Every structure is written in C-alpha cells, then in structure tokens.
PDB file of C-alpha atoms in Angstrom:
ATOM      1  CA  UNK M 324     117.430-229.131  42.261  1.00  0.00           C
ATOM      2  CA  UNK M 325     115.895-230.454  45.448  1.00  0.00           C
ATOM      3  CA  UNK M 326     117.339-229.197  48.701  1.00  0.00           C
ATOM      4  CA  UNK M 327     117.615-232.845  49.743  1.00  0.00           C
ATOM      5  CA  UNK M 328     119.267-234.030  46.541  1.00  0.00           C
ATOM      6  CA  UNK M 329     121.892-235.920  48.584  1.00  0.00           C
ATOM      7  CA  UNK M 330     119.249-238.278  50.057  1.00  0.00           C
ATOM      8  CA  UNK M 331     118.798-240.540  46.979  1.00  0.00           C
ATOM      9  CA  UNK M 332     122.559-241.214  47.004  1.00  0.00           C
ATOM     10  CA  UNK M 333     122.085-243.024  50.341  1.00  0.00           C
ATOM     11  CA  UNK M 334     119.946-245.625  48.625  1.00  0.00           C
ATOM     12  CA  UNK M 335     120.851-245.653  44.902  1.00  0.00           C
ATOM     13  CA  UNK M 336     124.015-245.744  42.819  1.00  0.00           C
ATOM     14  CA  UNK M 337     124.889-242.904  40.418  1.00  0.00           C
ATOM     15  CA  UNK M 338     123.867-245.140  37.526  1.00  0.00           C
ATOM     16  CA  UNK M 339     120.473-245.872  39.062  1.00  0.00           C
ATOM     17  CA  UNK M 340     119.833-242.227  39.784  1.00  0.00           C
ATOM     18  CA  UNK M 341     120.738-241.333  36.181  1.00  0.00           C
ATOM     19  CA  UNK M 342     118.234-243.900  34.879  1.00  0.00           C
ATOM     20  CA  UNK M 343     115.477-242.559  37.127  1.00  0.00           C
ATOM     21  CA  UNK M 344     116.140-239.003  35.967  1.00  0.00           C
ATOM     22  CA  UNK M 345     116.178-240.106  32.331  1.00  0.00           C
ATOM     23  CA  UNK M 346     112.779-241.733  32.801  1.00  0.00           C
ATOM     24  CA  UNK M 347     111.354-238.462  34.091  1.00  0.00           C
ATOM     25  CA  UNK M 348     112.733-235.653  31.973  1.00  0.00           C
ATOM     26  CA  UNK M 349     111.978-233.005  29.391  1.00  0.00           C
ATOM     27  CA  UNK M 350     113.239-233.996  25.927  1.00  0.00           C
ATOM     28  CA  UNK M 351     115.431-231.165  24.635  1.00  0.00           C
ATOM     29  CA  UNK M 352     114.462-229.522  21.362  1.00  0.00           C
ATOM     30  CA  UNK M 353     116.459-227.262  19.041  1.00  0.00           C
ATOM     31  CA  UNK M 354     113.395-225.233  18.143  1.00  0.00           C
ATOM     32  CA  UNK M 355     113.535-221.467  18.786  1.00  0.00           C
ATOM     33  CA  UNK M 356     110.709-218.953  19.211  1.00  0.00           C
ATOM     34  CA  UNK M 357     109.078-217.711  15.998  1.00  0.00           C
ATOM     35  CA  UNK M 358     108.412-214.001  16.778  1.00  0.00           C
ATOM     36  CA  UNK M 359     105.708-213.853  14.117  1.00  0.00           C
ATOM     37  CA  UNK M 360     103.338-215.883  16.315  1.00  0.00           C
ATOM     38  CA  UNK M 361     103.092-213.013  18.832  1.00  0.00           C
ATOM     39  CA  UNK M 362     101.010-209.975  17.876  1.00  0.00           C
ATOM     40  CA  UNK M 363     100.952-207.283  20.531  1.00  0.00           C
ATOM     41  CA  UNK M 364      97.955-204.895  20.254  1.00  0.00           C
ATOM     42  CA  UNK M 365      98.226-201.238  21.279  1.00  0.00           C
ATOM     43  CA  UNK M 366      97.351-200.942  24.971  1.00  0.00           C
ATOM     44  CA  UNK M 367      95.730-197.521  24.452  1.00  0.00           C
ATOM     45  CA  UNK M 368      93.246-198.611  21.769  1.00  0.00           C
ATOM     46  CA  UNK M 369      89.772-197.950  23.234  1.00  0.00           C
ATOM     47  CA  UNK M 370      88.165-200.238  20.665  1.00  0.00           C
ATOM     48  CA  UNK M 371      90.403-203.224  21.469  1.00  0.00           C
ATOM     49  CA  UNK M 372      88.345-206.296  22.397  1.00  0.00           C
ATOM     50  CA  UNK M 373      90.872-207.270  25.088  1.00  0.00           C
ATOM     51  CA  UNK M 374      90.124-204.182  27.167  1.00  0.00           C
ATOM     52  CA  UNK M 375      87.287-206.032  28.941  1.00  0.00           C
ATOM     53  CA  UNK M 376      89.849-208.473  30.404  1.00  0.00           C
ATOM     54  CA  UNK M 377      91.686-205.598  32.069  1.00  0.00           C
ATOM     55  CA  UNK M 378      88.758-203.399  33.063  1.00  0.00           C
ATOM     56  CA  UNK M 379      89.197-204.266  36.739  1.00  0.00           C
ATOM     57  CA  UNK M 380      93.012-204.150  36.639  1.00  0.00           C
ATOM     58  CA  UNK M 381      94.096-200.561  35.925  1.00  0.00           C
ATOM     59  CA  UNK M 382      97.767-201.373  36.506  1.00  0.00           C
ATOM     60  CA  UNK M 383      97.650-204.122  33.887  1.00  0.00           C
ATOM     61  CA  UNK M 384      98.502-206.895  36.352  1.00  0.00           C
ATOM     62  CA  UNK M 385      96.203-209.773  37.316  1.00  0.00           C
ATOM     63  CA  UNK M 386      97.053-212.416  39.946  1.00  0.00           C
ATOM     64  CA  UNK M 387      95.223-215.733  40.213  1.00  0.00           C
ATOM     65  CA  UNK M 388      95.579-218.873  42.320  1.00  0.00           C
ATOM     66  CA  UNK M 389      96.213-222.180  40.569  1.00  0.00           C
ATOM     67  CA  UNK M 390      96.023-225.632  42.092  1.00  0.00           C
ATOM     68  CA  UNK M 391      97.007-229.180  41.119  1.00  0.00           C
ATOM     69  CA  UNK M 392      96.969-232.566  42.783  1.00  0.00           C
ATOM     70  CA  UNK M 393     100.278-231.906  44.544  1.00  0.00           C
ATOM     71  CA  UNK M 394     100.659-228.127  44.520  1.00  0.00           C
ATOM     72  CA  UNK M 395      99.258-224.652  44.933  1.00  0.00           C
ATOM     73  CA  UNK M 396     100.621-221.794  42.907  1.00  0.00           C
ATOM     74  CA  UNK M 397     100.172-218.241  41.738  1.00  0.00           C
ATOM     75  CA  UNK M 398      99.911-216.839  38.221  1.00  0.00           C
ATOM     76  CA  UNK M 399     100.613-213.196  37.556  1.00  0.00           C
ATOM     77  CA  UNK M 400      99.573-211.960  34.117  1.00  0.00           C
ATOM     78  CA  UNK M 401     101.186-208.744  32.886  1.00  0.00           C
ATOM     79  CA  UNK M 402      99.321-207.070  30.062  1.00  0.00           C
ATOM     80  CA  UNK M 403     102.208-205.034  28.635  1.00  0.00           C
ATOM     81  CA  UNK M 404     105.361-207.051  27.876  1.00  0.00           C
ATOM     82  CA  UNK M 405     107.423-203.900  27.457  1.00  0.00           C
ATOM     83  CA  UNK M 406     107.196-203.456  31.235  1.00  0.00           C
ATOM     84  CA  UNK M 407     108.869-206.808  31.963  1.00  0.00           C
ATOM     85  CA  UNK M 408     112.665-206.706  32.109  1.00  0.00           C
ATOM     86  CA  UNK M 409     115.671-208.297  33.772  1.00  0.00           C
ATOM     87  CA  UNK M 410     117.011-206.616  36.896  1.00  0.00           C
ATOM     88  CA  UNK M 411     120.336-207.677  38.379  1.00  0.00           C
ATOM     89  CA  UNK M 412     121.875-207.407  41.816  1.00  0.00           C
ATOM     90  CA  UNK M 413     125.041-205.843  40.365  1.00  0.00           C
ATOM     91  CA  UNK M 414     127.198-205.656  37.256  1.00  0.00           C
ATOM     92  CA  UNK M 415     128.876-208.908  38.491  1.00  0.00           C
ATOM     93  CA  UNK M 416     132.316-207.259  38.488  1.00  0.00           C
ATOM     94  CA  UNK M 417     132.564-206.292  42.162  1.00  0.00           C
ATOM     95  CA  UNK M 418     132.438-209.818  43.652  1.00  0.00           C
ATOM     96  CA  UNK M 419     129.717-208.660  46.020  1.00  0.00           C
ATOM     97  CA  UNK M 420     126.945-211.041  47.210  1.00  0.00           C
ATOM     98  CA  UNK M 421     123.643-210.841  45.374  1.00  0.00           C
ATOM     99  CA  UNK M 422     120.594-209.061  46.739  1.00  0.00           C
ATOM    100  CA  UNK M 423     117.223-210.329  47.906  1.00  0.00           C
ATOM    101  CA  UNK M 424     114.199-209.794  45.696  1.00  0.00           C
ATOM    102  CA  UNK M 425     112.597-207.169  47.900  1.00  0.00           C
ATOM    103  CA  UNK M 426     115.833-205.176  47.973  1.00  0.00           C
ATOM    104  CA  UNK M 427     116.010-205.053  44.166  1.00  0.00           C
ATOM    105  CA  UNK M 428     112.304-204.236  43.870  1.00  0.00           C
ATOM    106  CA  UNK M 429     112.831-201.220  46.108  1.00  0.00           C
ATOM    107  CA  UNK M 430     115.992-200.127  44.286  1.00  0.00           C
ATOM    108  CA  UNK M 431     114.355-200.450  40.875  1.00  0.00           C
ATOM    109  CA  UNK M 432     111.009-198.938  41.912  1.00  0.00           C
ATOM    110  CA  UNK M 433     109.326-201.950  40.307  1.00  0.00           C
ATOM    111  CA  UNK M 434     105.748-202.955  41.063  1.00  0.00           C
ATOM    112  CA  UNK M 435     106.292-206.732  40.854  1.00  0.00           C
ATOM    113  CA  UNK M 436     108.929-209.378  40.332  1.00  0.00           C
ATOM    114  CA  UNK M 437     109.982-213.002  40.350  1.00  0.00           C
ATOM    115  CA  UNK M 438     113.345-214.746  40.580  1.00  0.00           C
ATOM    116  CA  UNK M 439     115.024-215.513  37.265  1.00  0.00           C
ATOM    117  CA  UNK M 440     118.216-217.405  36.340  1.00  0.00           C
ATOM    118  CA  UNK M 441     120.461-219.761  38.232  1.00  0.00           C
ATOM    119  CA  UNK M 442     123.740-219.230  40.049  1.00  0.00           C
ATOM    120  CA  UNK M 443     126.544-221.335  41.513  1.00  0.00           C
ATOM    121  CA  UNK M 444     125.064-222.947  44.631  1.00  0.00           C
ATOM    122  CA  UNK M 445     127.374-225.647  45.954  1.00  0.00           C
ATOM    123  CA  UNK M 446     125.863-227.184  49.063  1.00  0.00           C
ATOM    124  CA  UNK M 447     123.009-224.708  48.946  1.00  0.00           C
ATOM    125  CA  UNK M 448     125.355-221.975  50.133  1.00  0.00           C
ATOM    126  CA  UNK M 449     125.585-219.812  46.978  1.00  0.00           C
ATOM    127  CA  UNK M 450     125.598-216.079  47.636  1.00  0.00           C
ATOM    128  CA  UNK M 451     124.134-215.047  44.274  1.00  0.00           C
ATOM    129  CA  UNK M 452     127.153-212.924  43.383  1.00  0.00           C
ATOM    130  CA  UNK M 453     127.244-214.107  39.757  1.00  0.00           C
ATOM    131  CA  UNK M 454     124.819-215.848  37.382  1.00  0.00           C
ATOM    132  CA  UNK M 455     125.227-218.991  35.326  1.00  0.00           C
ATOM    133  CA  UNK M 456     124.989-218.656  31.551  1.00  0.00           C
ATOM    134  CA  UNK M 457     124.224-215.773  29.216  1.00  0.00           C
ATOM    135  CA  UNK M 458     122.885-212.718  31.016  1.00  0.00           C
ATOM    136  CA  UNK M 459     121.699-209.551  29.241  1.00  0.00           C
ATOM    137  CA  UNK M 460     120.004-206.704  31.149  1.00  0.00           C
ATOM    138  CA  UNK M 461     118.553-203.555  29.586  1.00  0.00           C
ATOM    139  CA  UNK M 462     120.425-204.305  26.375  1.00  0.00           C
ATOM    140  CA  UNK M 463     123.832-204.784  28.013  1.00  0.00           C
ATOM    141  CA  UNK M 464     125.695-208.103  27.930  1.00  0.00           C
ATOM    142  CA  UNK M 465     126.721-208.568  31.560  1.00  0.00           C
ATOM    143  CA  UNK M 466     127.718-212.243  31.714  1.00  0.00           C
ATOM    144  CA  UNK M 467     128.786-214.769  29.114  1.00  0.00           C
ATOM    145  CA  UNK M 468     130.242-214.150  25.688  1.00  0.00           C
ATOM    146  CA  UNK M 469     129.202-213.997  22.077  1.00  0.00           C
ATOM    147  CA  UNK M 470     130.969-217.164  20.904  1.00  0.00           C
ATOM    148  CA  UNK M 471     129.572-219.627  23.439  1.00  0.00           C
ATOM    149  CA  UNK M 472     126.549-221.807  22.675  1.00  0.00           C
ATOM    150  CA  UNK M 473     123.997-221.636  25.486  1.00  0.00           C
ATOM    151  CA  UNK M 474     121.099-223.951  26.273  1.00  0.00           C
ATOM    152  CA  UNK M 475     117.917-222.616  27.752  1.00  0.00           C
ATOM    153  CA  UNK M 476     118.177-218.928  26.774  1.00  0.00           C
ATOM    154  CA  UNK M 477     115.066-217.143  28.075  1.00  0.00           C
ATOM    155  CA  UNK M 478     114.342-213.480  27.591  1.00  0.00           C
ATOM    156  CA  UNK M 479     112.723-210.561  25.795  1.00  0.00           C
ATOM    157  CA  UNK M 480     113.685-208.937  22.513  1.00  0.00           C
ATOM    158  CA  UNK M 481     113.527-205.248  21.722  1.00  0.00           C
ATOM    159  CA  UNK M 482     110.131-206.022  20.162  1.00  0.00           C
ATOM    160  CA  UNK M 483     108.937-207.360  23.552  1.00  0.00           C
ATOM    161  CA  UNK M 484     108.742-210.965  22.360  1.00  0.00           C
ATOM    162  CA  UNK M 485     109.630-213.681  24.865  1.00  0.00           C
ATOM    163  CA  UNK M 486     112.237-215.753  23.040  1.00  0.00           C
ATOM    164  CA  UNK M 487     113.228-219.215  24.262  1.00  0.00           C
ATOM    165  CA  UNK M 488     115.675-221.709  22.845  1.00  0.00           C
ATOM    166  CA  UNK M 489     119.319-222.662  22.473  1.00  0.00           C
ATOM    167  CA  UNK M 490     121.659-220.167  20.804  1.00  0.00           C
ATOM    168  CA  UNK M 491     125.045-218.473  20.967  1.00  0.00           C
ATOM    169  CA  UNK M 492     125.519-215.157  22.655  1.00  0.00           C
ATOM    170  CA  UNK M 493     125.936-213.545  19.222  1.00  0.00           C
ATOM    171  CA  UNK M 494     122.713-215.109  17.971  1.00  0.00           C
ATOM    172  CA  UNK M 495     120.910-213.691  20.983  1.00  0.00           C
ATOM    173  CA  UNK M 496     122.263-210.215  20.271  1.00  0.00           C
ATOM    174  CA  UNK M 497     121.450-210.533  16.573  1.00  0.00           C
ATOM    175  CA  UNK M 498     117.859-211.424  17.541  1.00  0.00           C
ATOM    176  CA  UNK M 499     117.654-208.163  19.450  1.00  0.00           C
ATOM    177  CA  UNK M 500     117.598-209.682  22.917  1.00  0.00           C
ATOM    178  CA  UNK M 501     117.302-206.870  25.458  1.00  0.00           C
ATOM    179  CA  UNK M 502     116.942-208.946  28.645  1.00  0.00           C
ATOM    180  CA  UNK M 503     117.737-212.632  29.145  1.00  0.00           C
ATOM    181  CA  UNK M 504     119.026-215.369  31.422  1.00  0.00           C
ATOM    182  CA  UNK M 505     119.824-219.048  31.006  1.00  0.00           C
ATOM    183  CA  UNK M 506     117.978-221.839  32.735  1.00  0.00           C
ATOM    184  CA  UNK M 507     115.296-224.245  31.521  1.00  0.00           C
ATOM    185  CA  UNK M 508     114.034-226.605  30.443  1.00  0.00           C
ATOM    186  CA  UNK M 509     111.978-224.977  27.752  1.00  0.00           C
ATOM    187  CA  UNK M 510     108.333-225.888  28.376  1.00  0.00           C
ATOM    188  CA  UNK M 511     106.453-224.562  25.317  1.00  0.00           C
ATOM    189  CA  UNK M 512     107.813-223.382  21.959  1.00  0.00           C
ATOM    190  CA  UNK M 513     105.647-221.884  19.229  1.00  0.00           C
ATOM    191  CA  UNK M 514     102.503-223.273  20.815  1.00  0.00           C
ATOM    192  CA  UNK M 515     103.807-226.829  21.125  1.00  0.00           C
ATOM    193  CA  UNK M 516     104.352-228.372  24.559  1.00  0.00           C
ATOM    194  CA  UNK M 517     107.711-229.984  25.209  1.00  0.00           C
ATOM    195  CA  UNK M 518     107.845-233.779  25.004  1.00  0.00           C
ATOM    196  CA  UNK M 519     108.303-235.558  28.314  1.00  0.00           C
ATOM    197  CA  UNK M 520     109.394-238.890  29.640  1.00  0.00           C
ATOM    198  CA  UNK M 521     107.399-239.910  32.689  1.00  0.00           C
ATOM    199  CA  UNK M 522     106.275-236.940  34.769  1.00  0.00           C
ATOM    200  CA  UNK M 523     109.063-234.768  33.411  1.00  0.00           C
ATOM    201  CA  UNK M 524     110.720-234.269  36.771  1.00  0.00           C
ATOM    202  CA  UNK M 525     110.256-234.440  40.533  1.00  0.00           C
ATOM    203  CA  UNK M 526     107.973-232.301  42.714  1.00  0.00           C
ATOM    204  CA  UNK M 527     109.548-229.023  43.774  1.00  0.00           C
ATOM    205  CA  UNK M 528     108.865-225.340  44.253  1.00  0.00           C
ATOM    206  CA  UNK M 529     109.113-223.890  40.741  1.00  0.00           C
ATOM    207  CA  UNK M 530     109.146-220.627  38.851  1.00  0.00           C
ATOM    208  CA  UNK M 531     108.312-220.207  35.158  1.00  0.00           C
ATOM    209  CA  UNK M 532     107.655-217.497  32.593  1.00  0.00           C
ATOM    210  CA  UNK M 533     105.530-217.544  29.437  1.00  0.00           C
ATOM    211  CA  UNK M 534     103.867-215.303  26.884  1.00  0.00           C
ATOM    212  CA  UNK M 535     100.432-215.392  25.233  1.00  0.00           C
ATOM    213  CA  UNK M 536      99.812-214.704  21.549  1.00  0.00           C
ATOM    214  CA  UNK M 537      98.681-211.141  22.443  1.00  0.00           C
ATOM    215  CA  UNK M 538     101.986-210.480  24.188  1.00  0.00           C
ATOM    216  CA  UNK M 539     100.709-210.680  27.762  1.00  0.00           C
ATOM    217  CA  UNK M 540     103.370-212.216  30.031  1.00  0.00           C
ATOM    218  CA  UNK M 541     102.588-215.127  32.343  1.00  0.00           C
ATOM    219  CA  UNK M 542     104.638-215.344  35.551  1.00  0.00           C
ATOM    220  CA  UNK M 543     104.156-218.533  37.563  1.00  0.00           C
ATOM    221  CA  UNK M 544     105.372-219.493  41.026  1.00  0.00           C
ATOM    222  CA  UNK M 545     104.524-222.799  42.729  1.00  0.00           C
ATOM    223  CA  UNK M 546     104.933-223.456  46.434  1.00  0.00           C
ATOM    224  CA  UNK M 547     106.602-226.710  47.473  1.00  0.00           C
ATOM    225  CA  UNK M 548     108.259-228.751  50.230  1.00  0.00           C
ATOM    226  CA  UNK M 549     105.468-227.940  52.684  1.00  0.00           C
ATOM    227  CA  UNK M 550     102.141-229.353  53.893  1.00  0.00           C
ATOM    228  CA  UNK M 551      99.436-228.681  51.371  1.00  0.00           C
ATOM    229  CA  UNK M 552     101.879-228.132  48.501  1.00  0.00           C
ATOM    230  CA  UNK M 553     104.580-230.699  47.806  1.00  0.00           C
ATOM    231  CA  UNK M 554     105.492-228.969  44.573  1.00  0.00           C
ATOM    232  CA  UNK M 555     105.044-229.284  40.823  1.00  0.00           C
ATOM    233  CA  UNK M 556     106.623-231.355  38.079  1.00  0.00           C
ATOM    234  CA  UNK M 557     107.532-229.966  34.667  1.00  0.00           C
ATOM    235  CA  UNK M 558     104.381-231.608  33.355  1.00  0.00           C
ATOM    236  CA  UNK M 559     102.389-229.524  35.843  1.00  0.00           C
ATOM    237  CA  UNK M 560     104.086-226.301  34.691  1.00  0.00           C
ATOM    238  CA  UNK M 561     103.343-227.130  31.060  1.00  0.00           C
ATOM    239  CA  UNK M 562      99.670-227.794  31.851  1.00  0.00           C
ATOM    240  CA  UNK M 563      99.305-224.447  33.638  1.00  0.00           C
ATOM    241  CA  UNK M 564     101.068-222.545  30.871  1.00  0.00           C
ATOM    242  CA  UNK M 565      98.960-224.155  28.146  1.00  0.00           C
ATOM    243  CA  UNK M 566      95.812-223.470  30.161  1.00  0.00           C
ATOM    244  CA  UNK M 567      96.742-219.786  30.315  1.00  0.00           C
ATOM    245  CA  UNK M 568      97.443-219.613  26.604  1.00  0.00           C
ATOM    246  CA  UNK M 569     101.245-219.580  26.540  1.00  0.00           C
ATOM    247  CA  UNK M 570     102.772-219.736  23.044  1.00  0.00           C
ATOM    248  CA  UNK M 571     106.269-219.842  24.540  1.00  0.00           C
ATOM    249  CA  UNK M 572     107.265-220.697  28.089  1.00  0.00           C
ATOM    250  CA  UNK M 573     110.275-221.845  30.097  1.00  0.00           C
ATOM    251  CA  UNK M 574     111.222-222.995  33.543  1.00  0.00           C
ATOM    252  CA  UNK M 575     113.341-220.658  35.676  1.00  0.00           C
ATOM    253  CA  UNK M 576     115.354-221.297  38.820  1.00  0.00           C
ATOM    254  CA  UNK M 577     113.183-222.910  41.493  1.00  0.00           C
ATOM    255  CA  UNK M 578     113.436-224.580  44.891  1.00  0.00           C
ATOM    256  CA  UNK M 579     114.289-222.140  47.665  1.00  0.00           C
ATOM    257  CA  UNK M 580     114.843-219.459  44.980  1.00  0.00           C
ATOM    258  CA  UNK M 581     111.140-219.391  44.033  1.00  0.00           C
ATOM    259  CA  UNK M 582     109.671-215.992  44.919  1.00  0.00           C
ATOM    260  CA  UNK M 583     106.888-213.718  43.638  1.00  0.00           C
ATOM    261  CA  UNK M 584     106.331-210.202  44.939  1.00  0.00           C
ATOM    262  CA  UNK M 585     103.676-207.605  44.152  1.00  0.00           C
ATOM    263  CA  UNK M 586     103.580-204.100  45.645  1.00  0.00           C
ATOM    264  CA  UNK M 587     106.256-204.951  48.213  1.00  0.00           C
ATOM    265  CA  UNK M 588     104.361-208.023  49.438  1.00  0.00           C
ATOM    266  CA  UNK M 589     105.247-211.703  48.968  1.00  0.00           C
ATOM    267  CA  UNK M 590     102.631-213.612  47.005  1.00  0.00           C
ATOM    268  CA  UNK M 591     103.979-217.157  47.399  1.00  0.00           C
ATOM    269  CA  UNK M 592     105.320-218.916  50.490  1.00  0.00           C
ATOM    270  CA  UNK M 593     109.078-219.396  50.513  1.00  0.00           C
ATOM    271  CA  UNK M 594     110.325-222.944  51.045  1.00  0.00           C
ATOM    272  CA  UNK M 595     113.333-221.505  52.865  1.00  0.00           C
ATOM    273  CA  UNK M 596     113.130-221.036  56.626  1.00  0.00           C
ATOM    274  CA  UNK M 597     115.278-217.927  56.174  1.00  0.00           C
ATOM    275  CA  UNK M 598     113.117-216.195  53.597  1.00  0.00           C
ATOM    276  CA  UNK M 599     114.265-214.835  50.214  1.00  0.00           C
ATOM    277  CA  UNK M 600     117.761-215.807  49.152  1.00  0.00           C
ATOM    278  CA  UNK M 601     120.458-213.573  47.719  1.00  0.00           C
ATOM    279  CA  UNK M 602     120.306-213.986  43.942  1.00  0.00           C
ATOM    280  CA  UNK M 603     121.848-212.368  40.873  1.00  0.00           C
ATOM    281  CA  UNK M 604     118.849-211.935  38.544  1.00  0.00           C
ATOM    282  CA  UNK M 605     115.130-211.163  38.613  1.00  0.00           C
ATOM    283  CA  UNK M 606     112.381-210.595  36.073  1.00  0.00           C
ATOM    284  CA  UNK M 607     110.650-207.409  37.180  1.00  0.00           C
ATOM    285  CA  UNK M 608     107.645-205.352  36.128  1.00  0.00           C
ATOM    286  CA  UNK M 609     107.983-201.588  35.813  1.00  0.00           C
ATOM    287  CA  UNK M 610     105.585-199.409  37.833  1.00  0.00           C
TER     288      UNK M 610
END
C-alpha cells in the first residue's frame, strides 16, 4: 500500500477508487507450484556447467542493478536455495515489537536478507509484533492454523523448492513447507506470468522473491517514492522475474518495508526517512 493511500479519497469516492484498482490489478489464479519443474544440481559437482556463472562469486551470491522507465532496483541471486530461510523477530507470543532487518541479520549470523511478509499497520504505525497470515519458520508453525485457507502463501519446502499459491495451513504442512509467509500477489507460477489488467498496480517500492529452474533464488528490491525512482508496478516485477528466469515468483511486503542487506550493508535506499522499520519476518541467507 502507498504511504499516501489517503490522498485519492480526497478526490474520488470509494466506488471510483475500487474501479480504478480493478482496472490495474493482478488476476488471481488457483494454480500452485509444480515442484517437478525445479531441478537443483549438486553445488559441489566440478563438472557442472553452471559453475562458470559462479566462478567470480565464491559465496554463491550475485547482486546486479536493474532499471526500468520509472524505477531502479537490485537483484540478488542466491545459488543454493537451501541457504534461504525465514527468520522472525520473535515467536509472536511475547507481544514485543518486531526487530529491524539489521538486528535480525546480526542475531542470525546471516550474510544477506530482505523483508518478507506483511503485518498489521494501521495508519503506518504498525510495530511488527505479529505477522498477517500463515507463518512457518524452520519447520515450526508460528502463526495461523491448519484449517484456514490462505491466499498468497510463499515459501520453501524441505526440498528447497519455492512454492507459491493458495492453500490451507494443513496443505502447506503436507507439502513439506519449512519456511513461509503470506502476501502476494503471485507473479509467476510454473513458468507462466500472472494475467494483469492495466499496469497491474501503482508505482511503489517493492520486494519480490522468485526461483529459477536450477533452484537459484532471485531476491528483488525496487526503490520508490524518490527522485530517480518512483517505483515499480506488478507488471515491472513480472518482467524482471521473467528476464532472470523465474519459474515461480511472488510479491512480498513493499513500500517503506522494502529492504535488502548484504554483509551488514544496505543495498537499496529506504523510502522511510527513519530507516528500516520494525517487522516480524525476513527471508535470510545463511553465511
């Protein structure tokens, strides 16, 4: 959501705003990731043809700049999907505020990370104490329940496959989900880009996650709400993910929550004047 989402209400009725949003949206699909489309090669195979791609990146992480008509962004490609997992600020039982991304990176000893799922944020004053939707971290169900049907489930299975789609908590557990959040929309499923109406959304700072057919994970953060980078639409995110070979991809929480860190340093520019926000969940990369 835009930080200035109240502004349109000064000029348009609720009905008019709803029509505008409908004309620029991602059309929801019931399709779920087919794990068979992802084949992860051994990372220690000296004869693997993909070793050339990583010859200059001994830690298995590559960062590149991306640019569109209205945005600049940053793509982080992680060779080994088993190193990507969901870190949380807490167990969500203590009613304590969430932590900032650099605090969790230090606590976890992780080499890189991005923000993940959403959280209650009335008036932009949410403290990140709890998430919204199904949340599984390191194989433990921390938020949500098995009987509820969730839209926009995004996470990794025990086989290190990025699974995206709509499912119940029990279906997620049955699929072997080890780490997941809820957000969306889903951008790419089984190699097919989501269908859009219009541009598929307004221009904003955005965060997304995807996976290539060889298992490599694509982390994307786009700057927004600033000179030189107004932000990206969902169509922009889809185009970047397809360009980088994503078989499955999904949008994560964005706006002032959009953050990418590598080796204790921020990669993107926060749209918040106050820096990283307190949040409940983060996708992180093990050292």
